[in-house]
JSON list of N, CA and C in Angstrom, two decimals:
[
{"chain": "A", "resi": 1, "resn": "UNK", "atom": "N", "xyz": [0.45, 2.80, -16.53]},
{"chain": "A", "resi": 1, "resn": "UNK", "atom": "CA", "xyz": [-0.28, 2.18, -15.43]},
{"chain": "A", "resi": 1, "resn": "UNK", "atom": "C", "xyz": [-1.74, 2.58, -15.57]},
{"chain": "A", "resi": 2, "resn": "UNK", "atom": "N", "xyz": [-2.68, 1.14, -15.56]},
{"chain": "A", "resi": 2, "resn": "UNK", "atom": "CA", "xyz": [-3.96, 2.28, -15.43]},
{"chain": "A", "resi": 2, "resn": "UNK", "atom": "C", "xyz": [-4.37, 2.44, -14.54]},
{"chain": "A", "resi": 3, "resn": "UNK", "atom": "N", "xyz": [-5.71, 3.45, -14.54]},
{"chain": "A", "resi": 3, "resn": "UNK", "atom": "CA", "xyz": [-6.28, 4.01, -13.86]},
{"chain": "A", "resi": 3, "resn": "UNK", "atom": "C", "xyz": [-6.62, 2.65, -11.92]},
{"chain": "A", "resi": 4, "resn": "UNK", "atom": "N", "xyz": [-7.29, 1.71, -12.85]},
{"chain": "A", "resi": 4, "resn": "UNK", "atom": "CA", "xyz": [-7.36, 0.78, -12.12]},
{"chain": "A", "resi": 4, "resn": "UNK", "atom": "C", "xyz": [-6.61, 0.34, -10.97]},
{"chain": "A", "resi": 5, "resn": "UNK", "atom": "N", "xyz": [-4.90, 0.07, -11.93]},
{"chain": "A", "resi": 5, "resn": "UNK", "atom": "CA", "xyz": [-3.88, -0.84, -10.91]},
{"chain": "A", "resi": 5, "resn": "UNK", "atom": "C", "xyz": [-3.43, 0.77, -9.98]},
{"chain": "A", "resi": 6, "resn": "UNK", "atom": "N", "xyz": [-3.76, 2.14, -10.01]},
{"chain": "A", "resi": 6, "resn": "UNK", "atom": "CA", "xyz": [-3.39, 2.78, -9.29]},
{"chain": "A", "resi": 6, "resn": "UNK", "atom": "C", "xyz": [-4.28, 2.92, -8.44]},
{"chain": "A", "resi": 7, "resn": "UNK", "atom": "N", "xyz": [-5.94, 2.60, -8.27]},
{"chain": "A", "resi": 7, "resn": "UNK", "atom": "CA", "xyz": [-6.95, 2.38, -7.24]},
{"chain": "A", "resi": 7, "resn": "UNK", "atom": "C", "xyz": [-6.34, 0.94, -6.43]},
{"chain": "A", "resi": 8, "resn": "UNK", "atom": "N", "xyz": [-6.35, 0.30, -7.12]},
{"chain": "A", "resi": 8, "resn": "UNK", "atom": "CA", "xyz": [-5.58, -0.98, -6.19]},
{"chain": "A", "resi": 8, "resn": "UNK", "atom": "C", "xyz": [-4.58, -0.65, -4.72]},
{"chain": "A", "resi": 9, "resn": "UNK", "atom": "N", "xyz": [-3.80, -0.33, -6.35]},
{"chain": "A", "resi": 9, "resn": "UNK", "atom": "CA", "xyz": [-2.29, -0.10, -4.93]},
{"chain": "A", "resi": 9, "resn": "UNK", "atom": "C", "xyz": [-2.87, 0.96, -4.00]},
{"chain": "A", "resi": 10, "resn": "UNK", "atom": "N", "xyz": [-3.75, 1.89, -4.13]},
{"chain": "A", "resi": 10, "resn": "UNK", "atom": "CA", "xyz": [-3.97, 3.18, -3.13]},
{"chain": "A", "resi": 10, "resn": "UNK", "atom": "C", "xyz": [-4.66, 2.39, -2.05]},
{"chain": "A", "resi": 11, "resn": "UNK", "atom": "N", "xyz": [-5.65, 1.46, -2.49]},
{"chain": "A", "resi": 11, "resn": "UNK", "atom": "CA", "xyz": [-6.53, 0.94, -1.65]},
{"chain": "A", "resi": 11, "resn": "UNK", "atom": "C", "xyz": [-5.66, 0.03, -0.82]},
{"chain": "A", "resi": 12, "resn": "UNK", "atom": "N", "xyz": [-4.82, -0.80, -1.02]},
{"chain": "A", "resi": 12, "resn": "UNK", "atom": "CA", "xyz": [-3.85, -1.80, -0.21]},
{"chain": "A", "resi": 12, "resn": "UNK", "atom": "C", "xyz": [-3.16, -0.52, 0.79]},
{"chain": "A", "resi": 13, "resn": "UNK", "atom": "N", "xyz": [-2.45, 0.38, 0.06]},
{"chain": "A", "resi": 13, "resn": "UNK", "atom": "CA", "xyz": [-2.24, 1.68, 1.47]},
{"chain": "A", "resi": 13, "resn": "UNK", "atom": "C", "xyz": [-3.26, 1.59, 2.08]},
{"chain": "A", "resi": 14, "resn": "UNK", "atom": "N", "xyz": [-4.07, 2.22, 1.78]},
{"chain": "A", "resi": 14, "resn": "UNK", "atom": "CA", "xyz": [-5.26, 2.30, 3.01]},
{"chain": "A", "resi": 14, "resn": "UNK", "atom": "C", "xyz": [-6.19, 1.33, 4.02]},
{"chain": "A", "resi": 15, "resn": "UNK", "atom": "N", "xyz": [-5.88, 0.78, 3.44]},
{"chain": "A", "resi": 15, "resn": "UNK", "atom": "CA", "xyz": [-6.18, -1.02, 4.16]},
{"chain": "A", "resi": 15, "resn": "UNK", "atom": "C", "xyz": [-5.12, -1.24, 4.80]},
{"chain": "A", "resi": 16, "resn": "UNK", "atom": "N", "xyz": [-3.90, -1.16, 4.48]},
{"chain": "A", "resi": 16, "resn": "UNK", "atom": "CA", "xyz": [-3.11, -0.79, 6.01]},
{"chain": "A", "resi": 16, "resn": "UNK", "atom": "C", "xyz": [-2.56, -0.62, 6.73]},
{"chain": "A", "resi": 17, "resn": "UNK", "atom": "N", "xyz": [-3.42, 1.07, 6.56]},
{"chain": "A", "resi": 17, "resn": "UNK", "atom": "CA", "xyz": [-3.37, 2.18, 7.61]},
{"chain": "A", "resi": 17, "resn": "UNK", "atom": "C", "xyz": [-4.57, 1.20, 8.66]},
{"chain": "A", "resi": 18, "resn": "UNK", "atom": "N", "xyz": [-5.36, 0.68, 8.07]},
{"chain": "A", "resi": 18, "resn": "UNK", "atom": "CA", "xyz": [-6.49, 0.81, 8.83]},
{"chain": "A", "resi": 18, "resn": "UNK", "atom": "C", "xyz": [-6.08, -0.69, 9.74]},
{"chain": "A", "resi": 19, "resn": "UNK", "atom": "N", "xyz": [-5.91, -1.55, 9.09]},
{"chain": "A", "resi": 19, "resn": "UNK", "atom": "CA", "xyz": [-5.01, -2.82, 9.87]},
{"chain": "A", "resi": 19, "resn": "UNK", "atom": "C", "xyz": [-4.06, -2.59, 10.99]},
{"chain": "A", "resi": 20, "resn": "UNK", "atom": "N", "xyz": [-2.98, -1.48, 10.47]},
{"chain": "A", "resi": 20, "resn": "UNK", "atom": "CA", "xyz": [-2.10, -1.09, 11.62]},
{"chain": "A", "resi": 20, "resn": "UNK", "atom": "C", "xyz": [-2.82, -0.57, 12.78]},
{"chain": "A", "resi": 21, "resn": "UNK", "atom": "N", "xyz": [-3.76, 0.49, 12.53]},
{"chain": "A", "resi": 21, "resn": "UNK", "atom": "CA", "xyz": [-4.32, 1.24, 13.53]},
{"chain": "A", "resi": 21, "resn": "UNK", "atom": "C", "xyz": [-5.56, 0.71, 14.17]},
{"chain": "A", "resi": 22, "resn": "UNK", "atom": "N", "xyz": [-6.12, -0.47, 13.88]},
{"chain": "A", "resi": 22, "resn": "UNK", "atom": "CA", "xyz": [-6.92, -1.73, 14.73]},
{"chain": "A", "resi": 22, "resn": "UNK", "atom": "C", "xyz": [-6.18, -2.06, 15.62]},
{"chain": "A", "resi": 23, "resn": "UNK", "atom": "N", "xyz": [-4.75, -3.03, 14.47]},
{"chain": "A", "resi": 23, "resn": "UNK", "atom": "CA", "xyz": [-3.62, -3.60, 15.84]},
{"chain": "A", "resi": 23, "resn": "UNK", "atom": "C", "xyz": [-3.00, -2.86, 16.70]},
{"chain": "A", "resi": 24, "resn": "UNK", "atom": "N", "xyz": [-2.98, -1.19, 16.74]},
{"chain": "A", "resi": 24, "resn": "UNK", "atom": "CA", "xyz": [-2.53, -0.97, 17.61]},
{"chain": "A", "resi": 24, "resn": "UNK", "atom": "C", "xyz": [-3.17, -0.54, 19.10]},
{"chain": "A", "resi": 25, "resn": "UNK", "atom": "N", "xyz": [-4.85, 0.02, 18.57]},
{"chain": "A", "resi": 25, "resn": "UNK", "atom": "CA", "xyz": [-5.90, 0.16, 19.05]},
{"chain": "A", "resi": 25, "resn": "UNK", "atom": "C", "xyz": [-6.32, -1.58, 20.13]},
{"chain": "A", "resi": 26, "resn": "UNK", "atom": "N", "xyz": [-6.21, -2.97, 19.27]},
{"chain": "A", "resi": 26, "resn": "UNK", "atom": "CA", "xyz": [-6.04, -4.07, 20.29]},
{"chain": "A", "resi": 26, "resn": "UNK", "atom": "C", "xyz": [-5.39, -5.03, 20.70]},
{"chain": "A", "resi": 27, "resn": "UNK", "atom": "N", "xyz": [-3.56, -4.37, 20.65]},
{"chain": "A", "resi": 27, "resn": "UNK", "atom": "CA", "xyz": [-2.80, -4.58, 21.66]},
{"chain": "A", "resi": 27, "resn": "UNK", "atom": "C", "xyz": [-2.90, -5.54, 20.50]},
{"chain": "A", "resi": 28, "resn": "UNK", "atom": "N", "xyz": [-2.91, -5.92, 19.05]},
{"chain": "A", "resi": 28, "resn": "UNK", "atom": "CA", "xyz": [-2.63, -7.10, 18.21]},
{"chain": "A", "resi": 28, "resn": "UNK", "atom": "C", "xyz": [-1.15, -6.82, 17.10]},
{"chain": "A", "resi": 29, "resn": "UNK", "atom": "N", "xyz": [-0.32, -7.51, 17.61]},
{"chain": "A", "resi": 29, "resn": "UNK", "atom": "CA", "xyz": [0.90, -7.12, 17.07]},
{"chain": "A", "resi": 29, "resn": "UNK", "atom": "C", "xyz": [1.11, -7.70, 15.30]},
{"chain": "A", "resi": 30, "resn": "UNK", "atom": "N", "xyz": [0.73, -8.90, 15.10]},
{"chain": "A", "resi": 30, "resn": "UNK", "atom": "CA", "xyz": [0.62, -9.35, 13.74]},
{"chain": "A", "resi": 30, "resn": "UNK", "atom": "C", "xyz": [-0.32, -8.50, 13.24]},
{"chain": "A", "resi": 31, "resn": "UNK", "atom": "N", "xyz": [-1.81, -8.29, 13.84]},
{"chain": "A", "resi": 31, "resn": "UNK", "atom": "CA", "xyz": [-2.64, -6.92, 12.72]},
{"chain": "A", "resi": 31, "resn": "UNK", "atom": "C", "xyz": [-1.32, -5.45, 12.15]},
{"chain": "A", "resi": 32, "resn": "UNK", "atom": "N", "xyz": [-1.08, -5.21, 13.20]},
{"chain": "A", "resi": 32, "resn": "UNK", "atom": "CA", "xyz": [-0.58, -4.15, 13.14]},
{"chain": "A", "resi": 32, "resn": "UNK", "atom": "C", "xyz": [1.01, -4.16, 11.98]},
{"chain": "A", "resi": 33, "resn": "UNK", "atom": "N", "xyz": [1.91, -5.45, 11.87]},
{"chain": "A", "resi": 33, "resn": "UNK", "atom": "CA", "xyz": [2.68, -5.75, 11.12]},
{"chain": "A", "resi": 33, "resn": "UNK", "atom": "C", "xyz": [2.36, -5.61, 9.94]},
{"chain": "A", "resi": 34, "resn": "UNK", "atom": "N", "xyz": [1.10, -6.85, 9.59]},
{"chain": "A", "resi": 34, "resn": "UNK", "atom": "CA", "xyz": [0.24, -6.69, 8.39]},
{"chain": "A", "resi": 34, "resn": "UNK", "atom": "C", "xyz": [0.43, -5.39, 7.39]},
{"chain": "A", "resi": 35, "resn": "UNK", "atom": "N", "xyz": [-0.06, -4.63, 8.44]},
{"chain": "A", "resi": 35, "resn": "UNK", "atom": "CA", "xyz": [-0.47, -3.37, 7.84]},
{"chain": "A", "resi": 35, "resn": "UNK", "atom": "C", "xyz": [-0.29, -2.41, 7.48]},
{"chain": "A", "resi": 36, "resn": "UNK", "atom": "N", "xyz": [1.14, -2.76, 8.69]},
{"chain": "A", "resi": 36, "resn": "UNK", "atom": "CA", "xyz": [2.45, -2.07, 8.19]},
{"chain": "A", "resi": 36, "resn": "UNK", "atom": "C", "xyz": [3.09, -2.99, 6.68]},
{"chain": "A", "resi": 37, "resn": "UNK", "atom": "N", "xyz": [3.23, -3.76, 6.29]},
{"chain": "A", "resi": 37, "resn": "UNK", "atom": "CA", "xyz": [3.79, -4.81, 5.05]},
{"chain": "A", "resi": 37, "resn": "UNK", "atom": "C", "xyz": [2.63, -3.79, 4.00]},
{"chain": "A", "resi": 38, "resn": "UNK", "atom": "N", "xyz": [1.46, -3.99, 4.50]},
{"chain": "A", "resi": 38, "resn": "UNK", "atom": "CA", "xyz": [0.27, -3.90, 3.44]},
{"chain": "A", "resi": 38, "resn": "UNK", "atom": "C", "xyz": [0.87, -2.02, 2.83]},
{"chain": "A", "resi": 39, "resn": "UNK", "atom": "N", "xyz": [0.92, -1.37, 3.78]},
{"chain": "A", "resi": 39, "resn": "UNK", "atom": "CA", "xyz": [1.09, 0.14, 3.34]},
{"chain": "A", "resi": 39, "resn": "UNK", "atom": "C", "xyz": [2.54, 0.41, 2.35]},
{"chain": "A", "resi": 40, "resn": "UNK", "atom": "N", "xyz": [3.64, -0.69, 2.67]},
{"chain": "A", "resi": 40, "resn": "UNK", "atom": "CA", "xyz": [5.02, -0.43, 2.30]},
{"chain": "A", "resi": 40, "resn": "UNK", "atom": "C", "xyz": [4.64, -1.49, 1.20]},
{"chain": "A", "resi": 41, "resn": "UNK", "atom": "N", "xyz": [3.67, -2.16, 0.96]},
{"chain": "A", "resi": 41, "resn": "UNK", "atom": "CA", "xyz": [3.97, -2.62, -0.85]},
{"chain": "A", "resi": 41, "resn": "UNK", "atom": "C", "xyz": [3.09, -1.95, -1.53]},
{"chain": "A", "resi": 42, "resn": "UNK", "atom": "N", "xyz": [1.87, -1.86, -1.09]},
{"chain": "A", "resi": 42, "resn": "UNK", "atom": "CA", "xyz": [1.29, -0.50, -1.81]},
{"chain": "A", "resi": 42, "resn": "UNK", "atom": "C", "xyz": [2.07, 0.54, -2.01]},
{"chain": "A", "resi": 43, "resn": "UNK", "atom": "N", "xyz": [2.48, 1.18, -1.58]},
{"chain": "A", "resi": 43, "resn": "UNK", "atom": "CA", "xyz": [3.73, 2.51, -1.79]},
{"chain": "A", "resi": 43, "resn": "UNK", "atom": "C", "xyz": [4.75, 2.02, -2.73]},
{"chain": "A", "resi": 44, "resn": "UNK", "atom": "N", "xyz": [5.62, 0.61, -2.88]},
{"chain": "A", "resi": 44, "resn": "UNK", "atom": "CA", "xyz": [6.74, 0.40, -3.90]},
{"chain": "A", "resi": 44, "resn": "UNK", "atom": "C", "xyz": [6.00, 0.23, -5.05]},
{"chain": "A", "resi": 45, "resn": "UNK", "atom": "N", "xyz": [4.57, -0.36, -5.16]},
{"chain": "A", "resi": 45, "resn": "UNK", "atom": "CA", "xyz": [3.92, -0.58, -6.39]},
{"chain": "A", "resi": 45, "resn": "UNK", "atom": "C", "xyz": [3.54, 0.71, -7.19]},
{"chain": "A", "resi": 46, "resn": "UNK", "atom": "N", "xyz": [3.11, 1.74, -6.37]},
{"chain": "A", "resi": 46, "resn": "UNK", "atom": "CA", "xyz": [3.02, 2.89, -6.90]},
{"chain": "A", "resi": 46, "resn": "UNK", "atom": "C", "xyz": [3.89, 3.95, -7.12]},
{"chain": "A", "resi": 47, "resn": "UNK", "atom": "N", "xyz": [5.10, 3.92, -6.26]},
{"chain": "A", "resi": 47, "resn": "UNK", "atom": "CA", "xyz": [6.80, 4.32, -7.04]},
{"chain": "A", "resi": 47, "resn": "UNK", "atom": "C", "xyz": [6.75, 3.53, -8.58]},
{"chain": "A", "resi": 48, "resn": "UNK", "atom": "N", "xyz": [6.79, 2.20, -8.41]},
{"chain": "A", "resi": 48, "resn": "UNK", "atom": "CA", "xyz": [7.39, 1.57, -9.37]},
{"chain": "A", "resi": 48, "resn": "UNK", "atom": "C", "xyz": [6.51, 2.10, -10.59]},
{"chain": "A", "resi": 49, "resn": "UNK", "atom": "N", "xyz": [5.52, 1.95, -10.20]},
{"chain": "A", "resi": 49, "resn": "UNK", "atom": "CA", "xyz": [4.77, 2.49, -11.51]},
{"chain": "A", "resi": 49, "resn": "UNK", "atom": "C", "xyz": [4.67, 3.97, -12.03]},
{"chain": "A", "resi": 50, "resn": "UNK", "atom": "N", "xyz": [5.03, 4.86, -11.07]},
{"chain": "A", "resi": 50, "resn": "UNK", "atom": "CA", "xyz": [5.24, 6.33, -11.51]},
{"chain": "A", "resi": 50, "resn": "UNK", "atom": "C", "xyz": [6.26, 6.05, -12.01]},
{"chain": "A", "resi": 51, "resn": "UNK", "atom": "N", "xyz": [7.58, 5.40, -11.94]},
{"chain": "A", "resi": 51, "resn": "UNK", "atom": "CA", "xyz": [9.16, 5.01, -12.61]},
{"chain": "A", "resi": 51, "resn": "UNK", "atom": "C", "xyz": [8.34, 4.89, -13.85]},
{"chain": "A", "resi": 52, "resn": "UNK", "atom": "N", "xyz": [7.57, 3.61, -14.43]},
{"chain": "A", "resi": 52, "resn": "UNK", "atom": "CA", "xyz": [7.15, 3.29, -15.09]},
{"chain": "A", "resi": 52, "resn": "UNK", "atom": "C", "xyz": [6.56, 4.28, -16.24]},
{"chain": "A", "resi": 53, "resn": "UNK", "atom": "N", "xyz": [5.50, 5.14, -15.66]},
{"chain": "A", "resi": 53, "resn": "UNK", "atom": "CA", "xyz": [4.92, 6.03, -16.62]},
{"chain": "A", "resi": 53, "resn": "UNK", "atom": "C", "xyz": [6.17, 7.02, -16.89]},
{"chain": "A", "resi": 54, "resn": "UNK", "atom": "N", "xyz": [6.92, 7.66, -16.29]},
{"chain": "A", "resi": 54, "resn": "UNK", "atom": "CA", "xyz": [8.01, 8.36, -16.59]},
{"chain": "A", "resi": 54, "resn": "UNK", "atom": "C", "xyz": [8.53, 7.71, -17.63]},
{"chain": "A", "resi": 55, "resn": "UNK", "atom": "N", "xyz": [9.14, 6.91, -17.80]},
{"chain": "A", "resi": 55, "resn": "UNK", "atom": "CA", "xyz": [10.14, 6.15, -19.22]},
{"chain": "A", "resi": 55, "resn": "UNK", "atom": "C", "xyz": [8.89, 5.95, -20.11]},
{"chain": "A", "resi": 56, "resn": "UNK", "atom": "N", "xyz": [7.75, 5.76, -20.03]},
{"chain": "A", "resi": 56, "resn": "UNK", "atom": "CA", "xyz": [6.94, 5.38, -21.23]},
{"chain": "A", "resi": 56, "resn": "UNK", "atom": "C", "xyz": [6.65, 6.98, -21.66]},
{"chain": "A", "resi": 57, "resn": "UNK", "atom": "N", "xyz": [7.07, 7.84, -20.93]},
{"chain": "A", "resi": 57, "resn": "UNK", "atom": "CA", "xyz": [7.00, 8.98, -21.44]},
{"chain": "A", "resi": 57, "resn": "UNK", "atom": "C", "xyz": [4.95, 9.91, -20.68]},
{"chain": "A", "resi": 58, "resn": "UNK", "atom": "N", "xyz": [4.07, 9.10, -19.88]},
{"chain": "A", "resi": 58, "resn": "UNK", "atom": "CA", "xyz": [2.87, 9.56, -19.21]},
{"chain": "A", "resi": 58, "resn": "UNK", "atom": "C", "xyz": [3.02, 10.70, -18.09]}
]
């Protein structure tokens, strides 16, 4: 995995954290879903890819 696609996926976590915690800050239930979706595929992308570097041997 490079360096890159692991700034990605970190940044989609953190984008949202920050989505969820707007929507919950204005009573906006789709922000807050979002951002919850946004944090839980950032997180499988970056499992998947630690799986990944493990078998390639990184």
């Amino acid at each position: 995995m490079s360096l890159g696609d692991k700034a990605k996926d970190a940044t989609q976590k953190i984008v949202g954290k920050v989505e969820e915690a707007v929507g919950k800050h204005t009573d906006d239930a789709e922000l807050k879903h979002q951002g919850q979706k946004d944090q839980a595929m950032g997180e499988a992308r970056l499992e998947t890819e630690k799986a990944k570097d493990k078998l390639d041997g990184h």
